[in-house]
Amino acid sequence: MQSKGDLEKQYSSVAQRIASLPPSDPQFNSVYQQFKDLNAKFDARNEQLIKDYPDNFFTNKLLCIHGSLDVRKQAATFRAEFWDGFDFNEPGLIYTPAFYNKLNRYFTELVPQQQDSINKYADVLMKLAGDNDEYYKTISNWIALKYEPGKTKLMDGEAVYSHIILDYFTPEKAKWLDDVSITTLRKELEK
């Protein structure tokens, strides 16, 4: 296990670099990834200490000060319960700003901005939409447009777009599209 001091030195260096780079800089994504990796190392180190020394004073102090395990659990719970109480069988809600604000908040604030996470939670939301054609159409189109190649700033956002097109824009599911449109979308993916 890497020492806390070593991790803090690395963290300080990477934090300074990321603070000095604008998001448009070509190096920003790689430095930001280093930043996230170091955060994961800190979390893993803390979790291991908590696991190895559950009754230790330091462990209790760590949980009190950071609460990182509780915060992460709270965020996951909030994300999992975010759509509770939303009636996907009520067609009128889809035409309200409340729906679009909720959809936007879900994908921009609550879902981790990594293509695997976005795909995972897109699947969750599409499952919630179920057989309601209007919600299915609106959600799948919104996600596809948000992560359309050339328009998204998400690293590997094309993977989200591809996932939505391949899994949800099918003749059986995308009833609002004809076969020619679906074939055209899929051919565009091949490029």
Coordinates of N, CA, C and O in Angstrom, one line a residue:
M1 N 0.8 -1.2 0.0 CA 0.0 0.0 0.0 C 0.9 1.2 0.0 O 1.8 1.3 0.8
Q2 N 0.6 2.2 -0.9 CA 1.3 3.4 -1.0 C 1.1 4.3 0.2 O 0.0 4.3 0.7
S3 N 2.2 4.9 0.7 CA 2.0 5.8 1.9 C 1.2 7.0 1.6 O 1.1 7.5 0.4
K4 N 0.5 7.5 2.6 CA -0.3 8.7 2.5 C 0.5 9.9 2.0 O 0.1 10.7 1.1
G5 N 1.8 10.0 2.5 CA 2.6 11.1 2.1 C 3.0 11.1 0.6 O 2.9 12.1 0.0
D6 N 3.3 9.9 0.1 CA 3.5 9.8 -1.4 C 2.3 10.2 -2.2 O 2.4 10.9 -3.2
L7 N 1.2 9.7 -1.8 CA -0.1 10.0 -2.5 C -0.4 11.5 -2.5 O -0.8 12.1 -3.5
E8 N -0.1 12.1 -1.3 CA -0.4 13.5 -1.2 C 0.5 14.4 -2.0 O 0.1 15.4 -2.6
K9 N 1.8 14.0 -2.2 CA 2.7 14.7 -3.1 C 2.2 14.6 -4.5 O 2.2 15.6 -5.2
Q10 N 1.9 13.4 -4.9 CA 1.4 13.2 -6.3 C 0.1 14.0 -6.5 O -0.1 14.7 -7.5
Y11 N -0.8 14.0 -5.5 CA -2.1 14.6 -5.6 C -1.9 16.1 -5.8 O -2.5 16.8 -6.6
S12 N -1.0 16.7 -5.0 CA -0.7 18.1 -5.0 C -0.2 18.5 -6.4 O -0.6 19.6 -6.9
S13 N 0.7 17.8 -6.9 CA 1.3 18.1 -8.2 C 0.2 18.0 -9.3 O 0.1 19.0 -10.1
V14 N -0.6 17.0 -9.3 CA -1.6 16.9 -10.3 C -2.7 17.9 -10.2 O -3.2 18.5 -11.1
A15 N -3.0 18.2 -8.9 CA -4.1 19.3 -8.7 C -3.6 20.6 -9.2 O -4.4 21.4 -9.8
Q16 N -2.3 20.9 -9.0 CA -1.8 22.2 -9.5 C -1.8 22.2 -11.1 O -2.2 23.2 -11.7
R17 N -1.5 21.1 -11.7 CA -1.5 21.0 -13.2 C -2.9 21.2 -13.7 O -3.1 21.9 -14.7
I18 N -3.9 20.5 -13.1 CA -5.2 20.6 -13.6 C -5.8 22.0 -13.4 O -6.6 22.4 -14.2
A19 N -5.4 22.6 -12.3 CA -5.9 24.0 -12.0 C -5.4 25.0 -13.1 O -6.0 26.0 -13.3
S20 N -4.2 24.7 -13.6 CA -3.6 25.6 -14.6 C -4.1 25.4 -16.0 O -3.8 26.2 -16.9
L21 N -4.8 24.3 -16.3 CA -5.2 24.0 -17.7 C -6.6 24.3 -17.9 O -7.5 23.9 -17.1
P22 N -6.9 24.9 -19.0 CA -8.3 25.1 -19.3 C -8.9 23.8 -19.9 O -8.1 23.0 -20.5
P23 N -10.2 23.5 -19.7 CA -10.7 22.2 -20.3 C -10.5 22.0 -21.8 O -10.5 20.9 -22.2
S24 N -10.3 23.1 -22.5 CA -10.1 23.0 -23.9 C -8.6 22.5 -24.3 O -8.4 22.1 -25.4
D25 N -7.7 22.6 -23.3 CA -6.3 22.2 -23.6 C -6.3 20.7 -23.9 O -6.9 19.9 -23.2
P26 N -5.5 20.3 -24.9 CA -5.4 18.8 -25.2 C -4.9 17.9 -24.1 O -5.2 16.8 -24.0
Q27 N -4.1 18.5 -23.1 CA -3.6 17.7 -22.0 C -4.6 17.6 -20.9 O -4.4 16.7 -20.0
F28 N -5.7 18.4 -20.9 CA -6.6 18.4 -19.8 C -7.2 17.0 -19.4 O -7.2 16.6 -18.3
N29 N -7.6 16.3 -20.4 CA -8.3 15.0 -20.2 C -7.3 14.0 -19.6 O -7.7 13.3 -18.6
S30 N -6.1 14.0 -20.0 CA -5.1 13.0 -19.4 C -4.8 13.4 -18.0 O -4.6 12.5 -17.1
V31 N -4.6 14.7 -17.7 CA -4.3 15.2 -16.4 C -5.5 14.9 -15.5 O -5.4 14.5 -14.3
Y32 N -6.7 15.2 -16.0 CA -7.9 14.9 -15.2 C -8.1 13.4 -14.9 O -8.5 13.1 -13.8
Q33 N -7.7 12.6 -15.8 CA -7.7 11.1 -15.5 C -6.8 10.8 -14.4 O -7.1 9.9 -13.6
Q34 N -5.6 11.4 -14.4 CA -4.6 11.1 -13.4 C -5.2 11.6 -12.0 O -5.0 10.9 -11.0
F35 N -5.9 12.7 -12.0 CA -6.5 13.2 -10.8 C -7.6 12.2 -10.3 O -7.6 11.9 -9.1
K36 N -8.4 11.7 -11.2 CA -9.4 10.7 -10.8 C -8.7 9.4 -10.3 O -9.2 8.8 -9.3
D37 N -7.7 9.0 -11.0 CA -7.0 7.8 -10.5 C -6.4 7.9 -9.1 O -6.4 7.0 -8.3
L38 N -5.8 9.1 -8.8 CA -5.3 9.4 -7.5 C -6.4 9.4 -6.5 O -6.2 8.9 -5.4
N39 N -7.5 10.0 -6.8 CA -8.7 9.9 -5.9 C -9.1 8.5 -5.6 O -9.4 8.2 -4.5
A40 N -9.1 7.7 -6.6 CA -9.5 6.3 -6.5 C -8.4 5.6 -5.6 O -8.8 4.7 -4.7
K41 N -7.1 5.9 -5.7 CA -6.1 5.3 -4.8 C -6.3 5.7 -3.4 O -6.2 4.9 -2.5
F42 N -6.6 7.0 -3.2 CA -6.9 7.5 -1.8 C -8.1 6.7 -1.2 O -8.0 6.2 -0.1
D43 N -9.2 6.6 -2.0 CA -10.4 5.9 -1.5 C -10.0 4.4 -1.2 O -10.5 3.9 -0.2
A44 N -9.3 3.8 -2.1 CA -9.0 2.4 -1.9 C -8.1 2.2 -0.7 O -8.3 1.2 0.1
R45 N -7.1 3.1 -0.5 CA -6.3 3.0 0.7 C -7.1 3.2 2.0 O -7.0 2.4 2.9
N46 N -8.0 4.2 2.0 CA -8.9 4.4 3.1 C -9.8 3.2 3.4 O -10.0 2.7 4.5
E47 N -10.4 2.7 2.3 CA -11.2 1.5 2.5 C -10.5 0.3 3.0 O -11.0 -0.5 3.8
Q48 N -9.3 0.1 2.5 CA -8.4 -1.0 3.0 C -8.1 -0.8 4.5 O -8.2 -1.8 5.3
L49 N -7.8 0.4 4.9 CA -7.5 0.7 6.3 C -8.8 0.4 7.2 O -8.7 -0.2 8.3
I50 N -9.9 0.8 6.7 CA -11.2 0.6 7.4 C -11.4 -0.9 7.5 O -11.9 -1.4 8.6
K51 N -11.2 -1.6 6.5 CA -11.4 -3.1 6.5 C -10.4 -3.8 7.4 O -10.8 -4.7 8.2
D52 N -9.2 -3.4 7.4 CA -8.1 -4.1 8.2 C -8.2 -3.7 9.7 O -7.8 -4.5 10.5
Y53 N -8.6 -2.5 9.9 CA -8.6 -2.0 11.3 C -9.9 -1.3 11.7 O -10.0 -0.1 12.0
P54 N -11.0 -2.1 11.7 CA -12.3 -1.5 11.9 C -12.6 -0.9 13.3 O -13.3 0.1 13.4
D55 N -11.8 -1.3 14.3 CA -12.1 -0.8 15.6 C -11.0 0.2 16.0 O -10.9 0.7 17.2
N56 N -10.1 0.6 15.1 CA -9.0 1.5 15.4 C -9.5 2.9 15.5 O -10.4 3.4 14.8
F57 N -8.9 3.7 16.4 CA -9.2 5.1 16.6 C -9.1 5.9 15.3 O -9.9 6.7 14.9
F58 N -8.0 5.6 14.6 CA -7.7 6.3 13.3 C -8.8 6.0 12.3 O -9.3 6.9 11.6
T59 N -9.3 4.8 12.2 CA -10.4 4.4 11.3 C -11.6 5.2 11.7 O -12.3 5.7 10.8
N60 N -12.0 5.3 12.9 CA -13.2 6.0 13.3 C -13.0 7.5 13.0 O -14.0 8.1 12.6
K61 N -11.8 8.0 13.2 CA -11.6 9.4 12.9 C -11.7 9.6 11.4 O -12.3 10.6 11.0
L62 N -11.1 8.7 10.6 CA -11.2 8.8 9.2 C -12.7 8.9 8.7 O -13.0 9.7 7.9
L63 N -13.5 8.0 9.3 CA -14.9 8.0 8.9 C -15.6 9.3 9.3 O -16.4 9.8 8.6
C64 N -15.3 9.8 10.5 CA -15.9 11.0 11.0 C -15.5 12.2 10.1 O -16.3 13.1 9.8
I65 N -14.2 12.3 9.8 CA -13.7 13.5 9.1 C -14.1 13.4 7.6 O -14.7 14.4 7.1
H66 N -13.8 12.3 6.9 CA -14.1 12.3 5.5 C -15.5 11.8 5.2 O -16.1 12.4 4.3
G67 N -16.0 10.9 5.9 CA -17.3 10.3 5.6 C -17.4 9.9 4.1 O -18.5 9.8 3.6
S68 N -16.3 9.7 3.5 CA -16.3 9.4 2.0 C -17.1 8.1 1.7 O -17.8 8.1 0.7
L69 N -17.1 7.1 2.5 CA -17.9 6.0 2.3 C -19.3 6.3 2.3 O -20.1 5.9 1.5
D70 N -19.7 7.1 3.3 CA -21.1 7.4 3.5 C -21.6 8.4 2.4 O -22.7 8.2 1.9
V71 N -20.7 9.3 2.0 CA -21.1 10.2 0.9 C -21.3 9.5 -0.4 O -22.3 9.7 -1.1
R72 N -20.4 8.6 -0.7 CA -20.5 7.8 -1.9 C -21.8 6.9 -1.9 O -22.5 6.8 -2.9
K73 N -22.1 6.4 -0.7 CA -23.3 5.6 -0.6 C -24.6 6.4 -0.7 O -25.5 6.1 -1.4
Q74 N -24.5 7.6 -0.1 CA -25.6 8.5 -0.3 C -25.9 9.0 -1.7 O -27.0 9.0 -2.2
A75 N -24.8 9.2 -2.4 CA -24.9 9.6 -3.8 C -25.5 8.5 -4.6 O -26.4 8.7 -5.5
A76 N -25.0 7.3 -4.4 CA -25.6 6.1 -5.1 C -27.0 5.9 -4.8 O -27.8 5.6 -5.7
T77 N -27.4 6.1 -3.6 CA -28.8 5.9 -3.2 C -29.7 7.0 -3.8 O -30.7 6.7 -4.3
F78 N -29.2 8.3 -3.8 CA -29.9 9.4 -4.4 C -30.1 9.1 -5.9 O -31.2 9.3 -6.4
R79 N -29.1 8.7 -6.6 CA -29.1 8.4 -8.0 C -30.1 7.3 -8.2 O -30.9 7.3 -9.2
A80 N -30.1 6.2 -7.4 CA -31.0 5.1 -7.6 C -32.4 5.4 -7.4 O -33.3 4.9 -8.0
E81 N -32.7 6.4 -6.5 CA -34.0 6.8 -6.1 C -34.5 8.0 -6.8 O -35.6 8.5 -6.6
F82 N -33.7 8.6 -7.7 CA -34.0 9.9 -8.3 C -35.3 9.9 -9.1 O -36.0 10.9 -9.1
W83 N -35.6 8.8 -9.8 CA -36.8 8.7 -10.6 C -38.0 8.1 -9.8 O -39.1 8.0 -10.4
D84 N -37.8 7.7 -8.6 CA -38.9 7.2 -7.8 C -40.0 8.3 -7.7 O -39.7 9.5 -7.5
G85 N -41.2 7.9 -7.9 CA -42.3 8.9 -7.8 C -42.6 9.5 -9.2 O -43.6 10.2 -9.3
F86 N -41.8 9.3 -10.1 CA -42.1 9.9 -11.5 C -42.9 8.9 -12.2 O -42.5 7.7 -12.3
D87 N -44.0 9.3 -12.7 CA -45.0 8.4 -13.4 C -44.7 8.3 -14.9 O -45.1 9.2 -15.6
F88 N -44.0 7.3 -15.3 CA -43.7 7.1 -16.7 C -45.0 6.7 -17.5 O -44.9 6.6 -18.8
N89 N -46.1 6.5 -16.9 CA -47.3 6.2 -17.6 C -48.2 7.5 -17.8 O -49.2 7.4 -18.4
E90 N -47.7 8.6 -17.2 CA -48.4 9.9 -17.4 C -47.9 10.6 -18.6 O -46.8 11.2 -18.6
P91 N -48.6 10.6 -19.7 CA -48.1 11.1 -21.0 C -47.8 12.7 -20.9 O -46.9 13.2 -21.6
G92 N -48.6 13.4 -20.1 CA -48.5 14.8 -20.1 C -47.2 15.3 -19.5 O -46.7 16.4 -19.9
L93 N -46.6 14.6 -18.6 CA -45.4 15.0 -18.0 C -44.2 15.2 -19.0 O -43.3 16.0 -18.7
I94 N -44.2 14.5 -20.0 CA -43.1 14.5 -21.0 C -43.1 15.9 -21.7 O -42.0 16.3 -22.2
Y95 N -44.2 16.6 -21.7 CA -44.2 17.9 -22.3 C -43.9 19.1 -21.4 O -44.1 20.2 -21.7
T96 N -43.5 18.8 -20.2 CA -43.2 19.8 -19.2 C -41.7 20.0 -19.0 O -40.9 19.1 -19.2
P97 N -41.3 21.3 -18.6 CA -39.9 21.5 -18.3 C -39.4 20.7 -17.2 O -38.3 20.3 -17.1
A98 N -40.3 20.3 -16.3 CA -39.9 19.5 -15.1 C -39.3 18.2 -15.6 O -38.3 17.7 -15.0
F99 N -39.8 17.5 -16.6 CA -39.3 16.3 -17.1 C -37.9 16.5 -17.7 O -36.9 15.8 -17.4
Y100 N -37.8 17.5 -18.6 CA -36.5 17.8 -19.2 C -35.4 18.3 -18.2 O -34.3 17.9 -18.4
N101 N -35.8 19.1 -17.3 CA -34.9 19.5 -16.2 C -34.4 18.3 -15.4 O -33.2 18.2 -15.1
K102 N -35.3 17.4 -15.1 CA -34.9 16.2 -14.4 C -34.0 15.3 -15.2 O -33.0 14.8 -14.7
L103 N -34.3 15.1 -16.5 CA -33.5 14.3 -17.4 C -32.1 14.9 -17.5 O -31.1 14.2 -17.4
N104 N -32.0 16.2 -17.7 CA -30.7 16.9 -17.8 C -29.9 16.8 -16.5 O -28.7 16.5 -16.6
R105 N -30.6 17.0 -15.4 CA -29.9 16.9 -14.1 C -29.3 15.5 -13.9 O -28.2 15.3 -13.4
Y106 N -30.1 14.5 -14.2 CA -29.7 13.1 -14.0 C -28.4 12.8 -14.8 O -27.5 12.3 -14.2
F107 N -28.4 13.2 -16.0 CA -27.2 12.9 -16.8 C -26.0 13.9 -16.7 O -24.9 13.5 -17.0
T108 N -26.2 15.0 -16.2 CA -25.1 16.0 -16.1 C -24.6 16.1 -14.7 O -23.4 16.4 -14.5
E109 N -25.4 15.8 -13.7 CA -25.0 16.0 -12.3 C -24.9 14.7 -11.5 O -24.0 14.6 -10.6
L110 N -25.7 13.8 -11.8 CA -25.8 12.6 -10.9 C -25.1 11.4 -11.5 O -24.5 10.5 -10.8
V111 N -25.0 11.3 -12.8 CA -24.4 10.1 -13.5 C -22.9 10.5 -13.7 O -22.6 11.5 -14.2
P112 N -22.0 9.6 -13.2 CA -20.6 9.9 -13.5 C -20.3 10.1 -15.0 O -20.8 9.3 -15.8
Q113 N -19.5 11.1 -15.3 CA -19.3 11.4 -16.7 C -18.2 10.6 -17.3 O -17.1 11.0 -17.7
Q114 N -18.5 9.3 -17.4 CA -17.7 8.3 -18.1 C -18.7 7.5 -18.9 O -19.8 7.1 -18.5
Q115 N -18.2 7.1 -20.1 CA -19.1 6.4 -21.0 C -19.8 5.2 -20.5 O -20.9 4.9 -20.7
D116 N -19.0 4.4 -19.7 CA -19.6 3.2 -19.1 C -20.7 3.5 -18.2 O -21.8 2.8 -18.2
S117 N -20.5 4.5 -17.3 CA -21.6 4.9 -16.4 C -22.8 5.5 -17.1 O -23.9 5.2 -16.7
I118 N -22.5 6.3 -18.1 CA -23.7 6.9 -18.8 C -24.5 5.8 -19.5 O -25.7 5.8 -19.5
N119 N -23.8 4.8 -20.1 CA -24.5 3.7 -20.8 C -25.3 2.9 -19.7 O -26.4 2.6 -20.0
K120 N -24.7 2.7 -18.6 CA -25.4 1.9 -17.5 C -26.7 2.6 -17.1 O -27.7 2.0 -17.0
Y121 N -26.6 3.9 -16.8 CA -27.7 4.6 -16.3 C -28.7 5.0 -17.4 O -29.9 5.2 -17.2
A122 N -28.2 5.0 -18.7 CA -29.2 5.2 -19.8 C -30.0 3.9 -19.9 O -31.3 4.0 -20.0
D123 N -29.4 2.7 -19.7 CA -30.2 1.5 -19.7 C -31.2 1.5 -18.5 O -32.3 1.0 -18.7
V124 N -30.8 1.9 -17.4 CA -31.7 2.0 -16.2 C -32.9 2.8 -16.6 O -34.1 2.4 -16.4
L125 N -32.7 4.0 -17.1 CA -33.7 4.9 -17.5 C -34.6 4.4 -18.6 O -35.9 4.5 -18.5
M126 N -34.0 3.8 -19.6 CA -34.8 3.2 -20.7 C -35.7 2.1 -20.1 O -36.8 1.9 -20.6
K127 N -35.2 1.3 -19.2 CA -36.0 0.3 -18.6 C -37.2 0.9 -17.8 O -38.3 0.4 -17.9
L128 N -37.0 2.0 -17.2 CA -38.1 2.7 -16.5 C -39.1 3.2 -17.4 O -40.3 3.2 -17.1
A129 N -38.7 3.7 -18.6 CA -39.6 4.2 -19.6 C -40.5 3.0 -20.1 O -41.6 3.2 -20.5
G130 N -39.9 1.8 -20.1 CA -40.7 0.6 -20.4 C -41.4 0.7 -21.8 O -40.7 1.0 -22.8
D131 N -42.6 0.4 -21.8 CA -43.4 0.3 -23.1 C -44.0 1.6 -23.5 O -44.7 1.6 -24.5
N132 N -43.8 2.6 -22.8 CA -44.3 3.9 -23.1 C -43.5 4.5 -24.3 O -42.4 4.9 -24.2
D133 N -44.1 4.5 -25.5 CA -43.4 4.9 -26.7 C -42.9 6.3 -26.7 O -41.8 6.6 -27.2
E134 N -43.7 7.2 -26.1 CA -43.3 8.6 -26.1 C -42.1 8.8 -25.2 O -41.1 9.5 -25.6
Y135 N -42.1 8.2 -24.1 CA -40.9 8.4 -23.2 C -39.7 7.6 -23.8 O -38.6 8.2 -23.8
Y136 N -39.9 6.5 -24.4 CA -38.8 5.7 -25.0 C -38.2 6.6 -26.1 O -37.0 6.7 -26.2
K137 N -39.0 7.1 -27.0 CA -38.5 7.9 -28.1 C -37.8 9.2 -27.6 O -36.7 9.5 -28.0
T138 N -38.4 9.9 -26.6 CA -37.8 11.1 -26.1 C -36.5 10.9 -25.4 O -35.5 11.6 -25.7
I139 N -36.4 9.9 -24.6 CA -35.2 9.7 -23.8 C -34.1 9.2 -24.7 O -33.0 9.7 -24.7
S140 N -34.4 8.2 -25.6 CA -33.3 7.7 -26.5 C -32.8 8.8 -27.4 O -31.6 8.9 -27.7
N141 N -33.7 9.6 -28.0 CA -33.3 10.7 -28.9 C -32.5 11.7 -28.1 O -31.5 12.2 -28.6
W142 N -32.9 12.1 -26.9 CA -32.2 13.1 -26.1 C -30.8 12.6 -25.8 O -29.8 13.4 -26.0
I143 N -30.6 11.4 -25.4 CA -29.3 10.9 -25.1 C -28.4 10.8 -26.4 O -27.3 11.2 -26.4
A144 N -29.0 10.3 -27.5 CA -28.3 10.2 -28.7 C -27.8 11.6 -29.2 O -26.6 11.8 -29.6
L145 N -28.6 12.6 -29.1 CA -28.3 13.9 -29.5 C -27.2 14.5 -28.6 O -26.3 15.2 -29.0
K146 N -27.4 14.3 -27.3 CA -26.4 14.8 -26.3 C -25.0 14.3 -26.6 O -24.0 15.0 -26.4
Y147 N -24.9 13.0 -26.9 CA -23.6 12.4 -27.1 C -23.2 12.1 -28.6 O -22.4 11.3 -28.9
E148 N -23.8 12.9 -29.4 CA -23.6 12.7 -30.9 C -22.1 13.0 -31.2 O -21.6 14.0 -30.7
P149 N -21.5 12.2 -32.0 CA -20.1 12.4 -32.4 C -19.9 13.8 -33.0 O -20.7 14.2 -33.8
G150 N -18.8 14.4 -32.5 CA -18.5 15.7 -33.0 C -19.2 16.9 -32.2 O -18.8 18.0 -32.3
K151 N -20.1 16.5 -31.4 CA -20.9 17.5 -30.6 C -20.6 17.4 -29.1 O -20.8 18.3 -28.4
T152 N -20.2 16.2 -28.7 CA -20.0 16.0 -27.3 C -18.6 16.3 -26.9 O -17.7 16.1 -27.7
K153 N -18.4 16.8 -25.7 CA -17.1 17.0 -25.1 C -16.6 15.8 -24.2 O -15.5 15.8 -23.8
L154 N -17.5 14.9 -24.1 CA -17.2 13.7 -23.2 C -16.1 12.9 -23.9 O -16.3 12.6 -25.1
M155 N -15.1 12.5 -23.2 CA -14.1 11.6 -23.8 C -14.8 10.2 -24.1 O -15.4 9.6 -23.3
D156 N -14.7 9.8 -25.3 CA -15.3 8.6 -25.8 C -16.8 8.6 -25.8 O -17.5 7.7 -25.6
G157 N -17.4 9.8 -26.0 CA -18.8 10.0 -26.0 C -19.4 9.3 -27.2 O -20.6 8.9 -27.1
E158 N -18.6 9.0 -28.2 CA -19.2 8.2 -29.3 C -19.6 6.8 -28.9 O -20.5 6.2 -29.5
A159 N -19.0 6.3 -27.8 CA -19.4 5.0 -27.3 C -20.9 5.0 -26.8 O -21.6 4.1 -26.9
V160 N -21.2 6.2 -26.2 CA -22.6 6.3 -25.7 C -23.5 6.4 -26.8 O -24.6 5.7 -26.9
Y161 N -23.2 7.2 -27.8 CA -24.0 7.3 -29.0 C -24.2 6.0 -29.7 O -25.3 5.6 -30.0
S162 N -23.1 5.2 -29.9 CA -23.2 3.9 -30.5 C -24.1 3.0 -29.7 O -24.9 2.2 -30.3
H163 N -23.9 3.0 -28.4 CA -24.7 2.1 -27.5 C -26.2 2.4 -27.7 O -27.0 1.5 -27.9
I164 N -26.6 3.7 -27.7 CA -28.0 4.1 -27.9 C -28.5 3.6 -29.2 O -29.6 3.0 -29.3
I165 N -27.8 3.9 -30.3 CA -28.2 3.6 -31.6 C -28.4 2.1 -31.8 O -29.4 1.6 -32.3
L166 N -27.3 1.3 -31.4 CA -27.4 -0.1 -31.6 C -28.4 -0.8 -30.7 O -29.0 -1.8 -31.1
D167 N -28.6 -0.4 -29.5 CA -29.5 -1.1 -28.6 C -30.9 -0.6 -28.6 O -31.8 -1.3 -28.3
Y168 N -31.1 0.7 -28.9 CA -32.5 1.3 -28.8 C -33.1 1.7 -30.1 O -34.3 1.9 -30.2
F169 N -32.3 1.9 -31.1 CA -32.8 2.3 -32.4 C -32.9 1.1 -33.3 O -32.1 1.0 -34.3
T170 N -33.8 0.2 -33.0 CA -34.0 -1.0 -33.7 C -35.4 -1.0 -34.3 O -36.3 -0.2 -33.8
P171 N -35.7 -1.8 -35.4 CA -37.0 -1.8 -36.0 C -38.1 -2.1 -35.0 O -39.2 -1.6 -35.0
E172 N -37.8 -3.0 -34.0 CA -38.8 -3.4 -33.0 C -39.1 -2.3 -32.0 O -40.2 -2.2 -31.5
K173 N -38.0 -1.6 -31.7 CA -38.2 -0.6 -30.6 C -38.4 0.8 -31.0 O -39.2 1.6 -30.4
A174 N -37.8 1.3 -32.1 CA -37.9 2.6 -32.5 C -39.0 2.7 -33.6 O -38.8 2.9 -34.8
K175 N -40.2 2.7 -33.1 CA -41.4 2.6 -33.9 C -41.6 3.9 -34.7 O -42.3 3.9 -35.7
W176 N -41.0 5.0 -34.3 CA -41.2 6.3 -34.9 C -40.3 6.4 -36.1 O -40.4 7.4 -36.9
L177 N -39.3 5.5 -36.3 CA -38.4 5.5 -37.5 C -38.8 4.4 -38.5 O -39.2 3.3 -38.1
D178 N -38.6 4.7 -39.7 CA -38.7 3.6 -40.7 C -37.4 2.9 -40.9 O -36.4 3.3 -40.4
D179 N -37.5 1.7 -41.6 CA -36.3 0.9 -41.7 C -35.1 1.6 -42.4 O -34.0 1.4 -42.1
V180 N -35.4 2.5 -43.3 CA -34.4 3.2 -44.1 C -33.6 4.1 -43.1 O -32.4 4.2 -43.1
S181 N -34.3 4.8 -42.2 CA -33.7 5.7 -41.3 C -32.8 4.9 -40.3 O -31.7 5.4 -40.0
I182 N -33.3 3.8 -39.8 CA -32.5 3.0 -38.9 C -31.3 2.5 -39.6 O -30.2 2.5 -39.0
T183 N -31.4 2.0 -40.8 CA -30.3 1.5 -41.6 C -29.2 2.6 -41.8 O -28.0 2.4 -41.7
T184 N -29.7 3.8 -42.1 CA -28.8 5.0 -42.3 C -28.1 5.3 -41.0 O -26.8 5.5 -41.1
L185 N -28.7 5.3 -39.9 CA -28.1 5.6 -38.6 C -27.0 4.5 -38.4 O -25.9 4.9 -37.9
R186 N -27.3 3.3 -38.6 CA -26.3 2.2 -38.4 C -25.1 2.3 -39.3 O -24.0 2.0 -38.9
K187 N -25.4 2.7 -40.5 CA -24.3 2.9 -41.5 C -23.4 4.0 -41.1 O -22.1 3.9 -41.3
E188 N -23.9 5.1 -40.6 CA -23.2 6.2 -40.1 C -22.2 5.7 -38.9 O -21.1 6.2 -38.8
L189 N -22.7 4.8 -38.1 CA -21.9 4.3 -37.0 C -20.7 3.6 -37.5 O -19.6 3.6 -36.9
E190 N -20.8 2.9 -38.6 CA -19.7 2.1 -39.2 C -18.6 3.0 -39.6 O -17.4 2.7 -39.6
K191 N -18.9 4.3 -40.0 CA -17.9 5.2 -40.4 C -17.1 5.7 -39.3 O -16.0 6.0 -39.3

